[in-house]
Short mmCIF file of C-alpha atoms and ligand atoms in Angstrom, two decimals:
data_model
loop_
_atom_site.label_atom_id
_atom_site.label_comp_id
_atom_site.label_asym_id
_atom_site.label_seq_id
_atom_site.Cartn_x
_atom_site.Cartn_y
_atom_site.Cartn_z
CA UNK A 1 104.36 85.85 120.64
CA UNK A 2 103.89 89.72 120.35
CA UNK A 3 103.92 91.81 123.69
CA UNK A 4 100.44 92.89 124.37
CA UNK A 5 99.91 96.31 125.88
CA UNK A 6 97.49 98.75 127.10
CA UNK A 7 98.11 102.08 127.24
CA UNK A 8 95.92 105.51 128.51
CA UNK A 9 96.93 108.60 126.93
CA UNK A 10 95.55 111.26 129.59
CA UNK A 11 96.52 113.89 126.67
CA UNK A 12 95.70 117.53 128.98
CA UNK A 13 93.70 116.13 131.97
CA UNK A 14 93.90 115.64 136.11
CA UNK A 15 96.27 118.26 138.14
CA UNK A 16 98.60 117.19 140.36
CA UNK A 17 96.24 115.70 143.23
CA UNK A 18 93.75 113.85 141.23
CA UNK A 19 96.97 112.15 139.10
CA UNK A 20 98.07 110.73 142.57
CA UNK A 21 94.29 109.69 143.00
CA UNK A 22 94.42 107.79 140.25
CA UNK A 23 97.84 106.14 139.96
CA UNK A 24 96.78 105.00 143.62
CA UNK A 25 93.82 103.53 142.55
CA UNK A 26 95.43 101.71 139.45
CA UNK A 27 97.95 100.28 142.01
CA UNK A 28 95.92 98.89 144.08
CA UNK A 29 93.93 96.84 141.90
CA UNK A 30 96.67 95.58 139.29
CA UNK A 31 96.36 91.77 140.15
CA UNK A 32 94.88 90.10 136.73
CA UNK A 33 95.86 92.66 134.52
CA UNK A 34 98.15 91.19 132.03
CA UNK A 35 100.63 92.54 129.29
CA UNK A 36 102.64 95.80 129.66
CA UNK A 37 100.40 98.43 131.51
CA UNK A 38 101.43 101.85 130.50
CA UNK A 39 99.96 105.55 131.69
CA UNK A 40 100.53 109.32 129.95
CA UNK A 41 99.99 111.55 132.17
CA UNK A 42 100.93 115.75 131.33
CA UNK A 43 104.52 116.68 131.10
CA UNK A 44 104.38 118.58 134.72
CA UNK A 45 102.84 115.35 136.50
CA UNK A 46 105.58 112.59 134.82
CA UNK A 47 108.19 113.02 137.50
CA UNK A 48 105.46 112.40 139.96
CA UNK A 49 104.14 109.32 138.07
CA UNK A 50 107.50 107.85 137.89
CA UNK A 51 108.19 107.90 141.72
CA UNK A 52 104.52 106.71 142.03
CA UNK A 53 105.05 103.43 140.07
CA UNK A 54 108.62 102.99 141.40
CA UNK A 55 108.73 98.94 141.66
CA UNK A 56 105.12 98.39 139.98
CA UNK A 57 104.09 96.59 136.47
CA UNK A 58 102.64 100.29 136.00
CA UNK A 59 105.43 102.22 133.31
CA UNK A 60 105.27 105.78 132.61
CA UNK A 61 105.19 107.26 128.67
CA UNK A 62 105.10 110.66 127.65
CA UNK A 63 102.58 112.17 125.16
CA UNK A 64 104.95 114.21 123.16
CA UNK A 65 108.44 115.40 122.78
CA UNK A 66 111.02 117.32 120.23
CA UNK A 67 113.21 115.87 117.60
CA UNK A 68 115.73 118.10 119.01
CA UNK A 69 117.80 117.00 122.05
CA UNK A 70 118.38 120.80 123.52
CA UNK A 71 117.84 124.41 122.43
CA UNK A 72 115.66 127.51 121.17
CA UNK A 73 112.29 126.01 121.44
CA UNK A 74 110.20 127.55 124.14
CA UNK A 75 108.06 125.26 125.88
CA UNK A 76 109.32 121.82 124.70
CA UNK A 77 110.68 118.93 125.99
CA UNK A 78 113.29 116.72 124.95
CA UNK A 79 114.48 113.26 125.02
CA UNK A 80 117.65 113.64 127.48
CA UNK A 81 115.29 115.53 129.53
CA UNK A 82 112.61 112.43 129.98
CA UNK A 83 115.48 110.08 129.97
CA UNK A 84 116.94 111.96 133.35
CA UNK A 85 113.46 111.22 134.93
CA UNK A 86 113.32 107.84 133.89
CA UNK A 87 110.54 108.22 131.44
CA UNK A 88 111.77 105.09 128.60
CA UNK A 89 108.55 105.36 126.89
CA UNK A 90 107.17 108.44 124.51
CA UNK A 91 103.92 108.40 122.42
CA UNK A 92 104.70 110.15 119.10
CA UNK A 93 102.06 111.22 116.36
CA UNK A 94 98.67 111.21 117.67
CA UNK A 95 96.24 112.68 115.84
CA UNK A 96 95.41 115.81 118.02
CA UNK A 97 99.34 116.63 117.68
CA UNK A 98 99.09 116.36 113.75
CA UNK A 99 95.75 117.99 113.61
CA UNK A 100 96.85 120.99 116.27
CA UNK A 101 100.55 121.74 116.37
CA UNK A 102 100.51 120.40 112.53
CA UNK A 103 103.43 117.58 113.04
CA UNK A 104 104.05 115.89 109.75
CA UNK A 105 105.33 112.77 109.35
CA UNK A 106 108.72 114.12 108.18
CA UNK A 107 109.02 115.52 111.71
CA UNK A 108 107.80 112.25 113.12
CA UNK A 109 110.81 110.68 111.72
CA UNK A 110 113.20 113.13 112.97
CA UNK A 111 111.25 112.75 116.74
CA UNK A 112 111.03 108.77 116.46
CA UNK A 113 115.17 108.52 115.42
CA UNK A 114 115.92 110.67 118.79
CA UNK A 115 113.79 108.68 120.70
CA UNK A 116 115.19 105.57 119.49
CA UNK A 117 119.03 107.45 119.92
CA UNK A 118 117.77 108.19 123.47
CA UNK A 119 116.39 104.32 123.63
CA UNK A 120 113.29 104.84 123.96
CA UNK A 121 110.23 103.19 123.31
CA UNK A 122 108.08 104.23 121.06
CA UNK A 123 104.39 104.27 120.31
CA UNK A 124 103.36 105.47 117.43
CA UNK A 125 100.14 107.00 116.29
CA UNK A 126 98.42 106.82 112.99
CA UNK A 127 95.26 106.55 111.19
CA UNK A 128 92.96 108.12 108.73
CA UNK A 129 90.37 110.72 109.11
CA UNK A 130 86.66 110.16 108.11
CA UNK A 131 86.86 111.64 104.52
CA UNK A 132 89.75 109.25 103.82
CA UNK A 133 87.81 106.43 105.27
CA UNK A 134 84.61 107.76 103.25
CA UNK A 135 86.17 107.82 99.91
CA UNK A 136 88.26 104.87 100.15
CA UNK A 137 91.73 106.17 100.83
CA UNK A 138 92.18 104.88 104.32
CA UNK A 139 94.63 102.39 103.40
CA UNK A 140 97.03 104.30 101.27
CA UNK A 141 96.66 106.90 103.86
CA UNK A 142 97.92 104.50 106.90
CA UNK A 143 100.67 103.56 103.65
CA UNK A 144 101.68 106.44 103.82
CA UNK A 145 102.54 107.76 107.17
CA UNK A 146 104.09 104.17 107.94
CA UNK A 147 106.57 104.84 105.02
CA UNK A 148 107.31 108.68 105.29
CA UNK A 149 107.95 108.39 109.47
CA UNK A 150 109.21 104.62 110.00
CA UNK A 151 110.77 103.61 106.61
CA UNK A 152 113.51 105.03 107.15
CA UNK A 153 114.33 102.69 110.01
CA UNK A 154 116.85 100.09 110.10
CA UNK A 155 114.75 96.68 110.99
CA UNK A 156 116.99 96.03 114.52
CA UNK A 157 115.58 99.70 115.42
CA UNK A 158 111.44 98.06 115.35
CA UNK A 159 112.21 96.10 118.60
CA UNK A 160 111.59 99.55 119.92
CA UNK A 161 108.47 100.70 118.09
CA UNK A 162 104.39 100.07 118.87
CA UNK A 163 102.51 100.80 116.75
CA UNK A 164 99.22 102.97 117.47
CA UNK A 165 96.19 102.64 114.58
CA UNK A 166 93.87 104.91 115.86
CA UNK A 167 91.20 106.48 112.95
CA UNK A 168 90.66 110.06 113.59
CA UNK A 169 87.08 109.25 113.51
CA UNK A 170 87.04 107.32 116.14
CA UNK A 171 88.61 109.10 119.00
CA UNK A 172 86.53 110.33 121.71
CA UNK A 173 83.71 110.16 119.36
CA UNK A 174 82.03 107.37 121.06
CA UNK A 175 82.07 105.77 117.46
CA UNK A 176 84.40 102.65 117.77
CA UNK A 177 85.89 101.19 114.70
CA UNK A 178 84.10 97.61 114.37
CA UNK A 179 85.92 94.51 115.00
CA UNK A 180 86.09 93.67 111.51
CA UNK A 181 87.30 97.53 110.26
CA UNK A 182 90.07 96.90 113.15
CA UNK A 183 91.23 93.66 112.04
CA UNK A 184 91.05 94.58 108.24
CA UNK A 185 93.30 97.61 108.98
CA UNK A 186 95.70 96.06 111.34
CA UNK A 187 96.19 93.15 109.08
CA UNK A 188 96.79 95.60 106.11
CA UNK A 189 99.51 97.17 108.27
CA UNK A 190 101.37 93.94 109.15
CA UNK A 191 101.18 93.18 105.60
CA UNK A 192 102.99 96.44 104.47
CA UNK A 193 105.34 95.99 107.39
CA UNK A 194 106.09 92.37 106.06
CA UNK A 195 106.76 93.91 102.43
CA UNK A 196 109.17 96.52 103.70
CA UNK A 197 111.25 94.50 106.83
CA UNK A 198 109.95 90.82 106.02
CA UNK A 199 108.04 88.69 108.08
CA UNK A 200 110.10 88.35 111.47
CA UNK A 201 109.12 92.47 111.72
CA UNK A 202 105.71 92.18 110.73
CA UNK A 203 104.69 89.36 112.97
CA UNK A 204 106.73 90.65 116.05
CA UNK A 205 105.50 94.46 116.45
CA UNK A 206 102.64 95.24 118.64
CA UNK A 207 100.01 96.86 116.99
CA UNK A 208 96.88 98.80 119.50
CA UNK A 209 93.84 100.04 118.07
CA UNK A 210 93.20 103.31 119.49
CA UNK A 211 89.62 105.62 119.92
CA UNK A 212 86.73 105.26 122.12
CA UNK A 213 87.99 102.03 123.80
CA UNK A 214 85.76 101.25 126.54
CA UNK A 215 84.90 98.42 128.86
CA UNK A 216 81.73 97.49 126.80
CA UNK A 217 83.50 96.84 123.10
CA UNK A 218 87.05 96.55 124.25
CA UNK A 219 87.05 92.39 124.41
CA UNK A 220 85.49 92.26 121.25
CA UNK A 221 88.16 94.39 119.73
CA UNK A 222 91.17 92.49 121.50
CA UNK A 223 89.74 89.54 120.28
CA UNK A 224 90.99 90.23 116.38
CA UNK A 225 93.97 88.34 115.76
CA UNK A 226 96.13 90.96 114.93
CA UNK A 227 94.98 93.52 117.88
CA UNK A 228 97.75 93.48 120.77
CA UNK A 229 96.12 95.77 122.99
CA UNK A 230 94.76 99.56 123.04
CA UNK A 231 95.74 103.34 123.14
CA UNK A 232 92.79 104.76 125.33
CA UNK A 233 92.13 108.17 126.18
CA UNK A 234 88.90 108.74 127.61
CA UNK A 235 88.39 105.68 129.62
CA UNK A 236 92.32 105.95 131.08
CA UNK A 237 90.63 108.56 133.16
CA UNK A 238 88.97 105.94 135.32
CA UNK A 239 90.59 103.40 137.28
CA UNK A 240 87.23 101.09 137.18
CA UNK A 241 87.35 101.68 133.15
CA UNK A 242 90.98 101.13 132.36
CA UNK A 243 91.28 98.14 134.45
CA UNK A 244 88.49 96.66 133.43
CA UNK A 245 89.73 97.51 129.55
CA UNK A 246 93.41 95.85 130.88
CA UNK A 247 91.42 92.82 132.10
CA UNK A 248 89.92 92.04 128.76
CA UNK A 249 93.26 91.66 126.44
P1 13P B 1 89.36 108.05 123.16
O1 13P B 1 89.59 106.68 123.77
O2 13P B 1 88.91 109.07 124.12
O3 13P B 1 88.54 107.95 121.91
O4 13P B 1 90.82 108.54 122.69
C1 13P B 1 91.63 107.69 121.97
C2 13P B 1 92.96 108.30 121.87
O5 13P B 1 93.13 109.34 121.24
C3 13P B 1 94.08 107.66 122.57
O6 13P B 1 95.29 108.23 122.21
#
Protein backbone atom coordinates (compact mmCIF):
# COMPACT_ATOMS: atom_id res chain seq x y z
CA UNK A 1 0.00 0.00 0.00
CA UNK A 2 1.69 3.39 -0.94
CA UNK A 3 1.09 6.46 1.45
CA UNK A 4 -1.22 8.80 -0.27
CA UNK A 5 -0.68 12.49 0.21
CA UNK A 6 -1.83 15.87 -0.59
CA UNK A 7 0.17 18.59 -0.48
CA UNK A 8 -0.36 22.77 -1.21
CA UNK A 9 2.67 24.50 -2.17
CA UNK A 10 1.66 28.26 -1.24
CA UNK A 11 5.08 29.13 -3.21
CA UNK A 12 5.13 33.41 -2.31
CA UNK A 13 1.54 33.99 -1.05
CA UNK A 14 -0.61 35.08 2.37
CA UNK A 15 1.38 37.33 5.12
CA UNK A 16 1.43 36.49 8.41
CA UNK A 17 -2.41 37.07 9.37
CA UNK A 18 -4.12 35.52 6.49
CA UNK A 19 -1.58 32.18 6.98
CA UNK A 20 -3.20 31.91 10.53
CA UNK A 21 -6.64 32.41 8.66
CA UNK A 22 -6.12 29.69 6.80
CA UNK A 23 -4.32 27.03 8.86
CA UNK A 24 -7.44 27.77 11.19
CA UNK A 25 -9.76 27.07 8.71
CA UNK A 26 -7.96 23.79 7.48
CA UNK A 27 -8.11 22.70 11.18
CA UNK A 28 -11.27 22.95 11.71
CA UNK A 29 -12.63 20.99 9.02
CA UNK A 30 -9.99 18.01 8.80
CA UNK A 31 -12.49 15.15 9.70
CA UNK A 32 -12.69 12.89 6.30
CA UNK A 33 -9.64 13.94 4.89
CA UNK A 34 -7.49 10.98 4.51
CA UNK A 35 -3.69 10.30 3.74
CA UNK A 36 -0.83 12.60 4.89
CA UNK A 37 -2.07 16.31 4.67
CA UNK A 38 0.84 18.55 4.13
CA UNK A 39 1.00 22.68 3.75
CA UNK A 40 4.12 25.10 2.31
CA UNK A 41 3.72 28.05 3.48
CA UNK A 42 6.87 31.05 2.92
CA UNK A 43 10.01 30.60 4.84
CA UNK A 44 9.05 33.66 7.38
CA UNK A 45 5.49 32.05 8.18
CA UNK A 46 6.94 28.13 8.86
CA UNK A 47 7.71 28.66 12.51
CA UNK A 48 4.22 29.95 12.83
CA UNK A 49 2.70 27.00 10.89
CA UNK A 50 4.49 24.56 12.97
CA UNK A 51 3.12 25.83 16.38
CA UNK A 52 -0.25 26.12 14.51
CA UNK A 53 -0.51 22.37 13.66
CA UNK A 54 1.19 21.32 16.95
CA UNK A 55 -0.84 17.87 17.66
CA UNK A 56 -2.88 17.95 14.20
CA UNK A 57 -2.77 15.39 11.03
CA UNK A 58 -1.77 18.90 9.35
CA UNK A 59 2.51 18.63 8.74
CA UNK A 60 4.48 21.49 7.70
CA UNK A 61 7.09 21.31 4.40
CA UNK A 62 9.19 23.89 3.17
CA UNK A 63 9.35 25.08 -0.49
CA UNK A 64 13.04 25.30 -0.83
CA UNK A 65 16.31 25.05 0.88
CA UNK A 66 20.37 24.90 0.25
CA UNK A 67 22.54 21.93 -0.30
CA UNK A 68 24.74 23.57 2.09
CA UNK A 69 24.19 23.09 5.86
CA UNK A 70 25.74 26.76 6.95
CA UNK A 71 27.65 29.64 5.36
CA UNK A 72 28.22 32.56 2.69
CA UNK A 73 24.93 32.46 1.00
CA UNK A 74 22.84 35.50 1.66
CA UNK A 75 19.34 34.88 1.97
CA UNK A 76 19.14 31.05 2.20
CA UNK A 77 18.07 28.59 4.37
CA UNK A 78 19.37 25.43 5.40
CA UNK A 79 18.52 22.07 6.57
CA UNK A 80 19.76 22.29 10.40
CA UNK A 81 17.97 25.48 10.34
CA UNK A 82 14.31 23.85 9.40
CA UNK A 83 15.23 20.87 11.41
CA UNK A 84 15.54 23.30 14.74
CA UNK A 85 11.89 24.40 13.92
CA UNK A 86 10.65 21.13 13.40
CA UNK A 87 10.04 21.44 9.74
CA UNK A 88 10.80 17.24 8.63
CA UNK A 89 9.46 17.89 5.28
CA UNK A 90 11.15 20.10 2.23
CA UNK A 91 9.82 20.33 -1.39
CA UNK A 92 12.88 20.33 -3.71
CA UNK A 93 12.86 21.08 -7.59
CA UNK A 94 9.76 22.68 -8.64
CA UNK A 95 9.64 24.05 -11.72
CA UNK A 96 9.50 27.85 -10.88
CA UNK A 97 12.89 27.15 -8.82
CA UNK A 98 14.52 25.51 -12.03
CA UNK A 99 12.98 27.96 -14.36
CA UNK A 100 13.93 31.21 -11.94
CA UNK A 101 16.90 30.68 -9.68
CA UNK A 102 18.12 28.08 -12.56
CA UNK A 103 18.59 24.88 -10.06
CA UNK A 104 19.83 21.96 -12.06
CA UNK A 105 19.43 18.69 -11.24
CA UNK A 106 23.10 18.31 -10.23
CA UNK A 107 22.25 20.76 -7.44
CA UNK A 108 19.09 18.86 -6.72
CA UNK A 109 21.17 15.99 -5.79
CA UNK A 110 23.48 17.80 -3.63
CA UNK A 111 20.03 19.54 -1.83
CA UNK A 112 18.07 16.07 -1.74
CA UNK A 113 21.43 14.09 0.01
CA UNK A 114 21.36 16.99 2.87
CA UNK A 115 17.91 16.69 3.28
CA UNK A 116 17.99 13.08 3.54
CA UNK A 117 21.47 13.62 6.01
CA UNK A 118 19.17 16.02 7.94
CA UNK A 119 16.20 13.19 7.65
CA UNK A 120 14.06 14.77 5.95
CA UNK A 121 11.37 14.10 3.76
CA UNK A 122 11.45 14.85 0.56
CA UNK A 123 9.18 15.80 -2.29
CA UNK A 124 10.46 16.09 -5.31
CA UNK A 125 9.44 18.03 -8.35
CA UNK A 126 9.75 17.19 -11.96
CA UNK A 127 8.23 17.30 -15.28
CA UNK A 128 8.57 18.48 -18.79
CA UNK A 129 7.78 21.72 -20.37
CA UNK A 130 5.33 22.07 -23.36
CA UNK A 131 7.97 21.92 -26.21
CA UNK A 132 9.23 18.64 -24.73
CA UNK A 133 5.74 17.38 -24.46
CA UNK A 134 5.08 18.82 -28.15
CA UNK A 135 7.88 17.10 -29.81
CA UNK A 136 7.83 13.95 -28.01
CA UNK A 137 10.62 14.19 -25.50
CA UNK A 138 8.60 14.25 -22.35
CA UNK A 139 9.60 10.95 -21.29
CA UNK A 140 13.30 11.01 -21.70
CA UNK A 141 13.03 14.37 -20.19
CA UNK A 142 11.26 13.02 -16.78
CA UNK A 143 14.39 10.08 -17.53
CA UNK A 144 16.43 12.30 -17.09
CA UNK A 145 16.05 14.44 -14.10
CA UNK A 146 15.02 11.12 -12.14
CA UNK A 147 18.58 9.78 -12.98
CA UNK A 148 20.85 12.96 -12.75
CA UNK A 149 19.11 14.09 -9.06
CA UNK A 150 17.91 10.62 -7.45
CA UNK A 151 20.22 7.94 -9.02
CA UNK A 152 22.61 8.48 -7.09
CA UNK A 153 20.65 7.28 -4.08
CA UNK A 154 21.14 4.24 -2.18
CA UNK A 155 17.54 2.31 -2.39
CA UNK A 156 17.08 2.35 1.82
CA UNK A 157 17.41 6.34 1.24
CA UNK A 158 13.67 6.24 -1.16
CA UNK A 159 11.66 5.53 2.07
CA UNK A 160 12.25 9.22 2.34
CA UNK A 161 11.47 10.54 -1.13
CA UNK A 162 7.84 11.62 -2.95
CA UNK A 163 7.89 12.06 -5.85
CA UNK A 164 6.23 15.29 -7.54
CA UNK A 165 5.32 14.91 -11.62
CA UNK A 166 4.12 18.11 -12.30
CA UNK A 167 4.42 19.24 -16.38
CA UNK A 168 5.45 22.75 -16.61
CA UNK A 169 2.52 23.20 -18.78
CA UNK A 170 0.25 22.54 -16.53
CA UNK A 171 0.84 24.65 -13.53
CA UNK A 172 -1.39 27.42 -12.82
CA UNK A 173 -2.35 27.30 -16.37
CA UNK A 174 -5.75 26.09 -15.75
CA UNK A 175 -4.73 23.32 -18.37
CA UNK A 176 -4.73 19.98 -16.34
CA UNK A 177 -2.85 17.06 -17.68
CA UNK A 178 -5.74 14.42 -18.63
CA UNK A 179 -6.24 11.38 -16.68
CA UNK A 180 -4.81 9.27 -19.21
CA UNK A 181 -1.44 11.74 -19.88
CA UNK A 182 -1.18 11.39 -15.85
CA UNK A 183 -1.38 7.79 -15.65
CA UNK A 184 0.81 7.20 -18.83
CA UNK A 185 3.54 9.37 -17.21
CA UNK A 186 3.35 8.14 -13.72
CA UNK A 187 3.40 4.60 -14.86
CA UNK A 188 6.50 5.40 -17.09
CA UNK A 189 8.15 6.68 -13.91
CA UNK A 190 7.47 3.62 -11.73
CA UNK A 191 8.72 1.67 -14.53
CA UNK A 192 12.17 3.47 -14.67
CA UNK A 193 12.21 3.42 -10.90
CA UNK A 194 11.63 -0.46 -11.07
CA UNK A 195 14.65 -0.72 -13.67
CA UNK A 196 17.04 1.23 -11.50
CA UNK A 197 16.00 -0.01 -7.55
CA UNK A 198 13.67 -3.07 -8.56
CA UNK A 199 10.23 -3.52 -7.89
CA UNK A 200 9.88 -3.19 -3.93
CA UNK A 201 11.06 0.78 -4.80
CA UNK A 202 8.96 1.27 -7.63
CA UNK A 203 5.74 0.02 -6.19
CA UNK A 204 6.31 1.64 -2.67
CA UNK A 205 7.10 5.49 -3.54
CA UNK A 206 4.34 7.93 -3.66
CA UNK A 207 4.05 9.57 -6.75
CA UNK A 208 1.51 13.22 -6.93
CA UNK A 209 0.64 14.75 -10.04
CA UNK A 210 1.07 18.32 -9.69
CA UNK A 211 -0.59 21.66 -11.80
CA UNK A 212 -3.93 23.13 -11.81
CA UNK A 213 -5.43 20.56 -9.37
CA UNK A 214 -8.77 21.65 -8.50
CA UNK A 215 -11.91 20.36 -6.90
CA UNK A 216 -13.63 19.82 -10.34
CA UNK A 217 -10.85 17.26 -12.09
CA UNK A 218 -9.01 16.29 -8.98
CA UNK A 219 -11.12 12.76 -8.39
CA UNK A 220 -10.74 11.95 -11.80
CA UNK A 221 -7.03 12.35 -11.60
CA UNK A 222 -6.67 10.38 -8.15
CA UNK A 223 -8.53 7.84 -9.66
CA UNK A 224 -5.37 6.55 -12.01
CA UNK A 225 -3.85 3.70 -10.46
CA UNK A 226 -0.60 4.95 -10.08
CA UNK A 227 -1.64 8.65 -8.76
CA UNK A 228 -1.09 8.82 -4.80
CA UNK A 229 -2.24 12.17 -4.32
CA UNK A 230 -1.39 15.91 -5.53
CA UNK A 231 1.11 18.90 -5.28
CA UNK A 232 -1.40 21.93 -5.53
CA UNK A 233 -0.63 25.42 -5.65
CA UNK A 234 -3.38 27.51 -6.58
CA UNK A 235 -6.23 25.80 -4.97
CA UNK A 236 -3.99 25.30 -1.45
CA UNK A 237 -4.97 28.90 -1.15
CA UNK A 238 -8.50 28.00 -0.18
CA UNK A 239 -9.55 26.01 2.63
CA UNK A 240 -13.04 25.08 0.75
CA UNK A 241 -10.68 24.01 -2.40
CA UNK A 242 -7.94 22.05 -0.73
CA UNK A 243 -10.23 20.16 1.42
CA UNK A 244 -12.45 19.40 -0.92
CA UNK A 245 -9.23 18.26 -3.29
CA UNK A 246 -8.05 16.13 0.18
CA UNK A 247 -11.56 14.62 0.26
CA UNK A 248 -11.38 13.16 -3.18
CA UNK A 249 -8.01 10.86 -2.91
P1 LIG B 1 -1.19 25.07 -9.69
O1 LIG B 1 -1.99 24.05 -8.93
O2 LIG B 1 -1.49 26.48 -9.33
O3 LIG B 1 -1.21 24.78 -11.16
O4 LIG B 1 0.34 24.84 -9.23
C1 LIG B 1 0.86 23.57 -9.19
C2 LIG B 1 2.15 23.63 -8.53
O5 LIG B 1 3.10 24.23 -9.03
C3 LIG B 1 2.31 22.97 -7.22
O6 LIG B 1 3.64 22.93 -6.83
Amino acid sequence: MRTKIIAGNWKMNNDKKATAILIEQLEENLQNTNGRLIIAPPFTHLEQSVALTKGSKLEVAAQNMHQAISGAFTGEIAAPMLQSINVRTVILGHSERRTYFNETNHALAEKVQTALDYDMDVIFCFGEVLSERKEGKHFETVKQQLEEALFGLEAAAWKKIILAYEPVWAIGTGETASPEQAQEMHAYIRQVIASKYGAQVANTVSILYGGSVKPSNAADIFQQKDVDGGLIGGAALKAEDFLAIAKAI
